Every structure is written in C-alpha cells, then in structure tokens.
PDB file of C-alpha atoms and ligand atoms in Angstrom:
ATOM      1  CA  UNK T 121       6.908 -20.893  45.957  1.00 44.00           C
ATOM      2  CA  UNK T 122       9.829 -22.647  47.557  1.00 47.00           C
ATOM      3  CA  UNK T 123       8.483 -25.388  48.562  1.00 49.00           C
ATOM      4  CA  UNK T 124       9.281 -27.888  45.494  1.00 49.00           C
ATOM      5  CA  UNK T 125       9.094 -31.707  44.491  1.00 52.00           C
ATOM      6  CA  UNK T 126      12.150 -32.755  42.925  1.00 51.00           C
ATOM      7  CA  UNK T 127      11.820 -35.413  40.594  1.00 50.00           C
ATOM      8  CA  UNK T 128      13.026 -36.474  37.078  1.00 53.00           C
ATOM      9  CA  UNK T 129      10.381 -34.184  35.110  1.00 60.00           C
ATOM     10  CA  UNK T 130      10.440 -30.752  36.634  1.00 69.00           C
ATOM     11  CA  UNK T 131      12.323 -28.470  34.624  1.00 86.00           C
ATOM     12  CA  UNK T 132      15.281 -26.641  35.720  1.00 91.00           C
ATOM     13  CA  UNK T 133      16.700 -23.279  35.048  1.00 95.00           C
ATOM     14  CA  UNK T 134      19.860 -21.661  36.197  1.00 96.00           C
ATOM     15  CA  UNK T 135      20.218 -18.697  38.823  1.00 96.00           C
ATOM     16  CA  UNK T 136      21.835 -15.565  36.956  1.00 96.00           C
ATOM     17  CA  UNK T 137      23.739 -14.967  40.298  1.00 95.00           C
ATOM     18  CA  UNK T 138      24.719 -17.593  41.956  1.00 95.00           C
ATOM     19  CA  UNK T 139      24.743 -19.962  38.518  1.00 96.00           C
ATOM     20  CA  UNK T 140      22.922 -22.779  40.731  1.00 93.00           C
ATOM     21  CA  UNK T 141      20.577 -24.701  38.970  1.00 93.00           C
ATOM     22  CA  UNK T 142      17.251 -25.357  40.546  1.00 90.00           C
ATOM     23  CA  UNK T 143      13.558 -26.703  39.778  1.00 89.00           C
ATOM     24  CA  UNK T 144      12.035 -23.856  38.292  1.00 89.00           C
ATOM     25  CA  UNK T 145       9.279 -23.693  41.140  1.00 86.00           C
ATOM     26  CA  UNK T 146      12.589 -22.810  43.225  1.00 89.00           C
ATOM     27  CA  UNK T 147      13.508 -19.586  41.240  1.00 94.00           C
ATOM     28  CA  UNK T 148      11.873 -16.185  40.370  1.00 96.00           C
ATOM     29  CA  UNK T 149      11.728 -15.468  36.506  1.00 96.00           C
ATOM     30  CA  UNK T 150      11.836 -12.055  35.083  1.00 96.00           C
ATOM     31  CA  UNK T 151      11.197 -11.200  31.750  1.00 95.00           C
ATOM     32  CA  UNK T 152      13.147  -9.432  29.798  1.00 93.00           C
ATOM     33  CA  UNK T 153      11.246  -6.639  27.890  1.00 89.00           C
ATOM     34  CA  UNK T 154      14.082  -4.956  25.666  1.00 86.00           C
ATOM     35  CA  UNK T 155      17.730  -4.246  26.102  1.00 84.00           C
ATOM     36  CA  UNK T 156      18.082  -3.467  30.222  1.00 80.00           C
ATOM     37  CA  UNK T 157      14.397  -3.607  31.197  1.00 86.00           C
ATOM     38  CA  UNK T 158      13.258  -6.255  32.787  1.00 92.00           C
ATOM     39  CA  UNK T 159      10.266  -7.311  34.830  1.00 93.00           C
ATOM     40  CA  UNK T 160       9.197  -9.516  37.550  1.00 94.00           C
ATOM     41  CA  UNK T 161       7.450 -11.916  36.174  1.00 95.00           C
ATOM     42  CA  UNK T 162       5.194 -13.055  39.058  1.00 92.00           C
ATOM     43  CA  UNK T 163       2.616 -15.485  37.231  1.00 89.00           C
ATOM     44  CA  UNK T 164       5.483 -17.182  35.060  1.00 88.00           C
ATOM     45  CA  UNK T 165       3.318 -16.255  31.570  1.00 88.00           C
ATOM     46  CA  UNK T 166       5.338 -12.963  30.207  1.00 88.00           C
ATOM     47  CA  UNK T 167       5.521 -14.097  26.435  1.00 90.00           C
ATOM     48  CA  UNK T 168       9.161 -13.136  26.390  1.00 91.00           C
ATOM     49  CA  UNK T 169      12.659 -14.185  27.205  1.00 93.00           C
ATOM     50  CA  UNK T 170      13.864 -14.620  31.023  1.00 95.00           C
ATOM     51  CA  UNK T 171      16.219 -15.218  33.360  1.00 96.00           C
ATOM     52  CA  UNK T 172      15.839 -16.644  36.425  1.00 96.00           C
ATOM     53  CA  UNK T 173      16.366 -15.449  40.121  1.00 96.00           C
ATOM     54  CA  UNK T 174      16.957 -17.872  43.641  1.00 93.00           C
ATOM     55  CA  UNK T 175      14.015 -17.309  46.171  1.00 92.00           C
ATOM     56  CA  UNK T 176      16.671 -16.683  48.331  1.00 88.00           C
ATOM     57  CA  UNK T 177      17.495 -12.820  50.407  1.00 85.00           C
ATOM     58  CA  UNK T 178      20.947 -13.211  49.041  1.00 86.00           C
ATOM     59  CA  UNK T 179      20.574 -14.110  45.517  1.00 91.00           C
ATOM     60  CA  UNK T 180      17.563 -10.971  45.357  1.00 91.00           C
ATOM     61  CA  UNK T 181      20.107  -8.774  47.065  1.00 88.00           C
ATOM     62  CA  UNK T 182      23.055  -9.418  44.554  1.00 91.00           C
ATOM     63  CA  UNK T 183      20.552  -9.119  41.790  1.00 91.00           C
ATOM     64  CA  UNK T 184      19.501  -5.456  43.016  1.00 88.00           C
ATOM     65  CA  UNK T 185      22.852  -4.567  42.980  1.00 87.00           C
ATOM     66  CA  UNK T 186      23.772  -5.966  39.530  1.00 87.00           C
ATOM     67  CA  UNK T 187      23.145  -2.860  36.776  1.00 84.00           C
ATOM     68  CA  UNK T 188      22.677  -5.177  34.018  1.00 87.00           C
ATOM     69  CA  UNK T 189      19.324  -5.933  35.224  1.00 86.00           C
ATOM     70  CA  UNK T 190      18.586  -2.765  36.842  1.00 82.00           C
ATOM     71  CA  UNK T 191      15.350  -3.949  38.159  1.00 87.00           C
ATOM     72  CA  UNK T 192      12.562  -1.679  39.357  1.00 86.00           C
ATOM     73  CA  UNK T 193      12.428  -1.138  43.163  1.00 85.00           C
ATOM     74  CA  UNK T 194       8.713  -2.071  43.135  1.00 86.00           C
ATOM     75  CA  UNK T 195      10.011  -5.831  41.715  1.00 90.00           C
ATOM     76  CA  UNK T 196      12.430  -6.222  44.241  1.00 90.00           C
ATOM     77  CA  UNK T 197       9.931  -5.621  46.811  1.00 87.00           C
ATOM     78  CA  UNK T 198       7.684  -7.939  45.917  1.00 89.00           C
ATOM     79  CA  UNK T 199       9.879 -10.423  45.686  1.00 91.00           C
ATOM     80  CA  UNK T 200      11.221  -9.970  49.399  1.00 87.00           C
ATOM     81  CA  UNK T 201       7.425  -9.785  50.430  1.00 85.00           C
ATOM     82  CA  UNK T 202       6.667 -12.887  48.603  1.00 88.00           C
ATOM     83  CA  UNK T 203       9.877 -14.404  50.389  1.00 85.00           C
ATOM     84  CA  UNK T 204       9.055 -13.322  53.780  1.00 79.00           C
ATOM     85  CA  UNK T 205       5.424 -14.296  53.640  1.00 78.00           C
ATOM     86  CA  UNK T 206       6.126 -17.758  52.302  1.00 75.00           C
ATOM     87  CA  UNK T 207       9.393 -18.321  55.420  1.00 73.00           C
ATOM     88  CA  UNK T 208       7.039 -16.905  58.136  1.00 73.00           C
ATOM     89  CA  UNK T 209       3.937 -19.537  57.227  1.00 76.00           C
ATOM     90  CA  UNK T 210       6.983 -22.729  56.879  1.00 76.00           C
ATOM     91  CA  UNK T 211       8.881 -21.724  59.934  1.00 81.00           C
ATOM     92  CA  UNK T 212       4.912 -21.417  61.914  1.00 81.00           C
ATOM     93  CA  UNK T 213       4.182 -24.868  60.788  1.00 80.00           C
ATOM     94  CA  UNK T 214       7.915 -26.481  62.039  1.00 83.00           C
ATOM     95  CA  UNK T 215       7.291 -24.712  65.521  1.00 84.00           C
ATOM     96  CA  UNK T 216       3.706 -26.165  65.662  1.00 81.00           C
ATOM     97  CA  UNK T 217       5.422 -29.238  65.035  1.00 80.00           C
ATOM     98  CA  UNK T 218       8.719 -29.127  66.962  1.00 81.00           C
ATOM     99  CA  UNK T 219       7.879 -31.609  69.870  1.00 79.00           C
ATOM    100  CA  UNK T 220       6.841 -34.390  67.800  1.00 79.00           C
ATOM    101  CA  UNK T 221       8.643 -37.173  66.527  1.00 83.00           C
ATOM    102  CA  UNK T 222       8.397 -36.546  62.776  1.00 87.00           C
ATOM    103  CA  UNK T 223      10.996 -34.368  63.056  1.00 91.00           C
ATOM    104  CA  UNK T 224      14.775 -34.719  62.824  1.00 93.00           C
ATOM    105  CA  UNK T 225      17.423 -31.798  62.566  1.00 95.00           C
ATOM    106  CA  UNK T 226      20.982 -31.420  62.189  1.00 96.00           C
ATOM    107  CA  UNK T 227      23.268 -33.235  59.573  1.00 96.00           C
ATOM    108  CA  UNK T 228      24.072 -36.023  61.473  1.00 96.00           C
ATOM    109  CA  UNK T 229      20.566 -37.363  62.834  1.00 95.00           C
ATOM    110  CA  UNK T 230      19.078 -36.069  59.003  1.00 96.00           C
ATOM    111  CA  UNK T 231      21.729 -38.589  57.648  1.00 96.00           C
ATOM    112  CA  UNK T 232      21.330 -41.943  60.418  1.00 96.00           C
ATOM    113  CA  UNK T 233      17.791 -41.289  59.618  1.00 95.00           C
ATOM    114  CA  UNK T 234      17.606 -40.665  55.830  1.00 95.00           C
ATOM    115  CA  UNK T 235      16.307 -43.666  54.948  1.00 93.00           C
ATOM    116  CA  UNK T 236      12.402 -42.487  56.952  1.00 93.00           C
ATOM    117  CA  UNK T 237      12.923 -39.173  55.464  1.00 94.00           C
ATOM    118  CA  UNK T 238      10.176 -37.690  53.703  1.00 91.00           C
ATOM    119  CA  UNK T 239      10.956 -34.048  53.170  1.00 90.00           C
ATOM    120  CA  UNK T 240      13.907 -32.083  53.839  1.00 92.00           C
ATOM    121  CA  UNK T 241      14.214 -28.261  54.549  1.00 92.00           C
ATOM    122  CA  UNK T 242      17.494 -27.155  54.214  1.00 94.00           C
ATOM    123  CA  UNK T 243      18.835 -24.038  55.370  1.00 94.00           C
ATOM    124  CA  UNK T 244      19.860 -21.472  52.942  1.00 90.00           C
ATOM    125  CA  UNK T 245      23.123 -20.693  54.756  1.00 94.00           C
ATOM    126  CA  UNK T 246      24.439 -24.330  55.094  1.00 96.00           C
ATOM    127  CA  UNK T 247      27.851 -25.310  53.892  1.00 96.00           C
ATOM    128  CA  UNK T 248      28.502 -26.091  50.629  1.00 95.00           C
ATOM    129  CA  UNK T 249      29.957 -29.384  51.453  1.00 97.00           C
ATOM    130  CA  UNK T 250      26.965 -30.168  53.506  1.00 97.00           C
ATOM    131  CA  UNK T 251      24.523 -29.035  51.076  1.00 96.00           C
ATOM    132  CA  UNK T 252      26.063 -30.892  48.469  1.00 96.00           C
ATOM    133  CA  UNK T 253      26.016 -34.105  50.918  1.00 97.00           C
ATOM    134  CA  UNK T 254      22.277 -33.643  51.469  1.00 97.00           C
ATOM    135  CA  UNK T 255      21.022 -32.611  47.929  1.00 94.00           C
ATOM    136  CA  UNK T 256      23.055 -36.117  46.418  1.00 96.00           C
ATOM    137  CA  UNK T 257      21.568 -38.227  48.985  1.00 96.00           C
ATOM    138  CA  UNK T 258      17.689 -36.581  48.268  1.00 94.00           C
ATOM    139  CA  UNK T 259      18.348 -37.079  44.874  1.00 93.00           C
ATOM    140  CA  UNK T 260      19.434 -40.657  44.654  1.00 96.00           C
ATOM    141  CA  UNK T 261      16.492 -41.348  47.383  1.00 95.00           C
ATOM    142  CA  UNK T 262      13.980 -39.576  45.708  1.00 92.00           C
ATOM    143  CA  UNK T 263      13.166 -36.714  48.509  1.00 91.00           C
ATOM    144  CA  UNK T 264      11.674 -33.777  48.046  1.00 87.00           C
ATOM    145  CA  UNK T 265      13.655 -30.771  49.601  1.00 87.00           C
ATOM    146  CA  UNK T 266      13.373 -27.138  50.054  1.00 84.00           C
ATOM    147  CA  UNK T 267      15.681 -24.593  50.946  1.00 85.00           C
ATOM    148  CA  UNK T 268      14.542 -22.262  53.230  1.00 84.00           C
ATOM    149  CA  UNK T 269      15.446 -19.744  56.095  1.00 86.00           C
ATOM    150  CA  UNK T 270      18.755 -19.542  57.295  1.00 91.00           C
ATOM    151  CA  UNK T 271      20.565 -21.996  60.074  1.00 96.00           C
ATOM    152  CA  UNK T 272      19.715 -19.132  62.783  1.00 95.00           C
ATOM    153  CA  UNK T 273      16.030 -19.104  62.155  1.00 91.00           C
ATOM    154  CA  UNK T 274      15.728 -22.795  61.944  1.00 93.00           C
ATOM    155  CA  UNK T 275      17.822 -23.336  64.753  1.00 95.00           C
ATOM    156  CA  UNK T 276      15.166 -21.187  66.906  1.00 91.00           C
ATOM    157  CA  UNK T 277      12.388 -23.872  66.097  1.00 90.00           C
ATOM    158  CA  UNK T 278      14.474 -26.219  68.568  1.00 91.00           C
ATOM    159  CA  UNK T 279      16.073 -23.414  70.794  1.00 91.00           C
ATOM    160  CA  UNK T 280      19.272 -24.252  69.562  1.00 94.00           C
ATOM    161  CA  UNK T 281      22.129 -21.219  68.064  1.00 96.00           C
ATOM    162  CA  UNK T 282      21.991 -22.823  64.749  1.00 97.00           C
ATOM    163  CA  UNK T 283      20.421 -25.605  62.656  1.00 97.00           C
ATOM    164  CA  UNK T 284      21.525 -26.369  58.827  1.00 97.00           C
ATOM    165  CA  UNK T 285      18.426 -28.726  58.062  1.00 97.00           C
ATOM    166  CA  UNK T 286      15.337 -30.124  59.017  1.00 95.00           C
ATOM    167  CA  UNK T 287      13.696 -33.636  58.288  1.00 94.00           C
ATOM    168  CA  UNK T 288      10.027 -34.458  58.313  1.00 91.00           C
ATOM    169  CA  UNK T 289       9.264 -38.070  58.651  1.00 90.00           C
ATOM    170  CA  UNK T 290       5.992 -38.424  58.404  1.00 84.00           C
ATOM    171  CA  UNK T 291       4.667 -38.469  54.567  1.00 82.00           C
ATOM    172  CA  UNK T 292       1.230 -36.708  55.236  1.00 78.00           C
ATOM    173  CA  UNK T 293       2.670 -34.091  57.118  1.00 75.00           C
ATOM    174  CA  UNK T 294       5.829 -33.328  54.478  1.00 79.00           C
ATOM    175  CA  UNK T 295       2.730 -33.741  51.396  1.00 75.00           C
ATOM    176  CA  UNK T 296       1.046 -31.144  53.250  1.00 69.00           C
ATOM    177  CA  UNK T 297       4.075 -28.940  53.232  1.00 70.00           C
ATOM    178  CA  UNK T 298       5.207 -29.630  49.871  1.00 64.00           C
ATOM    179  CA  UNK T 299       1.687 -28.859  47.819  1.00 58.00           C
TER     180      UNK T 299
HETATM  181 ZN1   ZN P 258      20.942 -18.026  43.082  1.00 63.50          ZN
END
C-alpha cells in the first residue's frame, strides 16, 4: 500500500536506496534469507531480518540494479505489478473526482488552502524543496499524505503538462482514500 496515515505512532524504516525514511506502510520489506539472498516479503511476516524498499518505479529500479541484493526477477515483478495496480485504482478515483470542489492542485493553491486540507497526494517526481515544503507543513498539521504517480500523470487528471500535488478537502472522501 501507498496510501498511508502519518501520525506519531506508525513506525518508520529507512529506504536502502534512496536513505528516505518513510511510514513503513510506504515501503516494501524484503527479507533477508542468508548472505545475498533476499526475498520479497509481500505479507510483512518473514521471521527474519529486512531491509526496506520505496513503493516508488525509481527506488525498485535502482534496487534491481544494485548486486548486493541481487533480487529475483519474479520479486521485482511483483512489486511493479503491485505498484501499477495500486497508481491505476488512485489516479481512477482523482479523475472521477476532478470537477468537484474537494480538490486543489499545484503548490501554490495546496499551500493558500492547507489549512481545509485533508489528504495530500504528492507526486513522486516533485522537487525536493517542494516536497520538503509540503511534507513539514502535513506534519506540523497533522495530514495524511501519499506519494504517488509522477507530476505528468497527475497533471493529466486536470489536463494540465504537469502537476506536483494534489489536495482533497473533503474528510470522507480523503478517509475513503486513505483506508
Ligand atoms: Zn527510496
């Protein structure tokens, strides 16, 4: 999943490639077995030590490249499946809901409006700077967020070239895509 809640109790864990660290529900863990064989650990139970892996293309695609984790084809697969399945479903339900007023994109209108903000989907491309900008003021404001898709397939929701994030302001609607 990576759709999360952040809040003061969810554990975090840190990406092996990117060293981000993230709510746990935003990261893949994969179990290491014995010296260079590890294992996707899709159900989070492996009774054995782990590392953890962004739900994002580009973390996955540095990790199939790194030999030190030399994971099996069929693991990396599943893991872009899982990703792909999970960004079609999120991006269906913004278009559904692009005409109505509980949504507000772009930096700037995300920021004049923070205060209404119940949920916050953030591309996976955005700056740094901006990201950092968004993920302090979520925190200190208690809002959930999400990264997911990139600013071109977010942007498409609105017919626009590019979008970096996405507000909801309506709480049922943002519960509904946060459980
Ligand atoms: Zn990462």
């Amino acid at each position: 999943m990576t759709r999360k809640i952040m809040d003061n109790h969810s554990p975090e864990r840190t990406c092996v490639v990117c060293r981000e660290k993230k709510d746990k529900s935003d990261l893949f863990r994969i179990a290491k077995i014995s010296e260079n064989n590890y294992s996707f650990d899709e159900k989070q139970k492996m009774q054995a030590r782990a590392i953890y892996v962004c739900k994002t293309h580009e973390c996955i695609k540095r990790i199939s490249k790194n030999k030190k984790y030399s994971l099996k084809i069929e693991d990396l697969l599943s893991m872009v499946n899982l990703l792909k399945k999970q960004s079609k479903d999120y991006l269906n339900i913004l278009k559904a809901m692009k005409n109505s007023e509980h949504l507000a994109f772009g930096i700037n209108m995300v920021m004049d409006e923070i205060e209404h903000i119940h949920f916050l989907i953030i591309a996976e491309d955005i700056s740094e700077k901006n990201d950092k900008k968004l993920i302090t003021k979520a925190k200190e404001l208690n809002i959930p967020y999400a990264h997911f898709g990139n600013k071109t397939q977010l942007g498409e929701i609105f017919n626009k070239d590019e979008v970096n994030v996405i507000a909801i302001k309506n709480k049922k609607v943002a519960r509904g895509l946060v459980d």
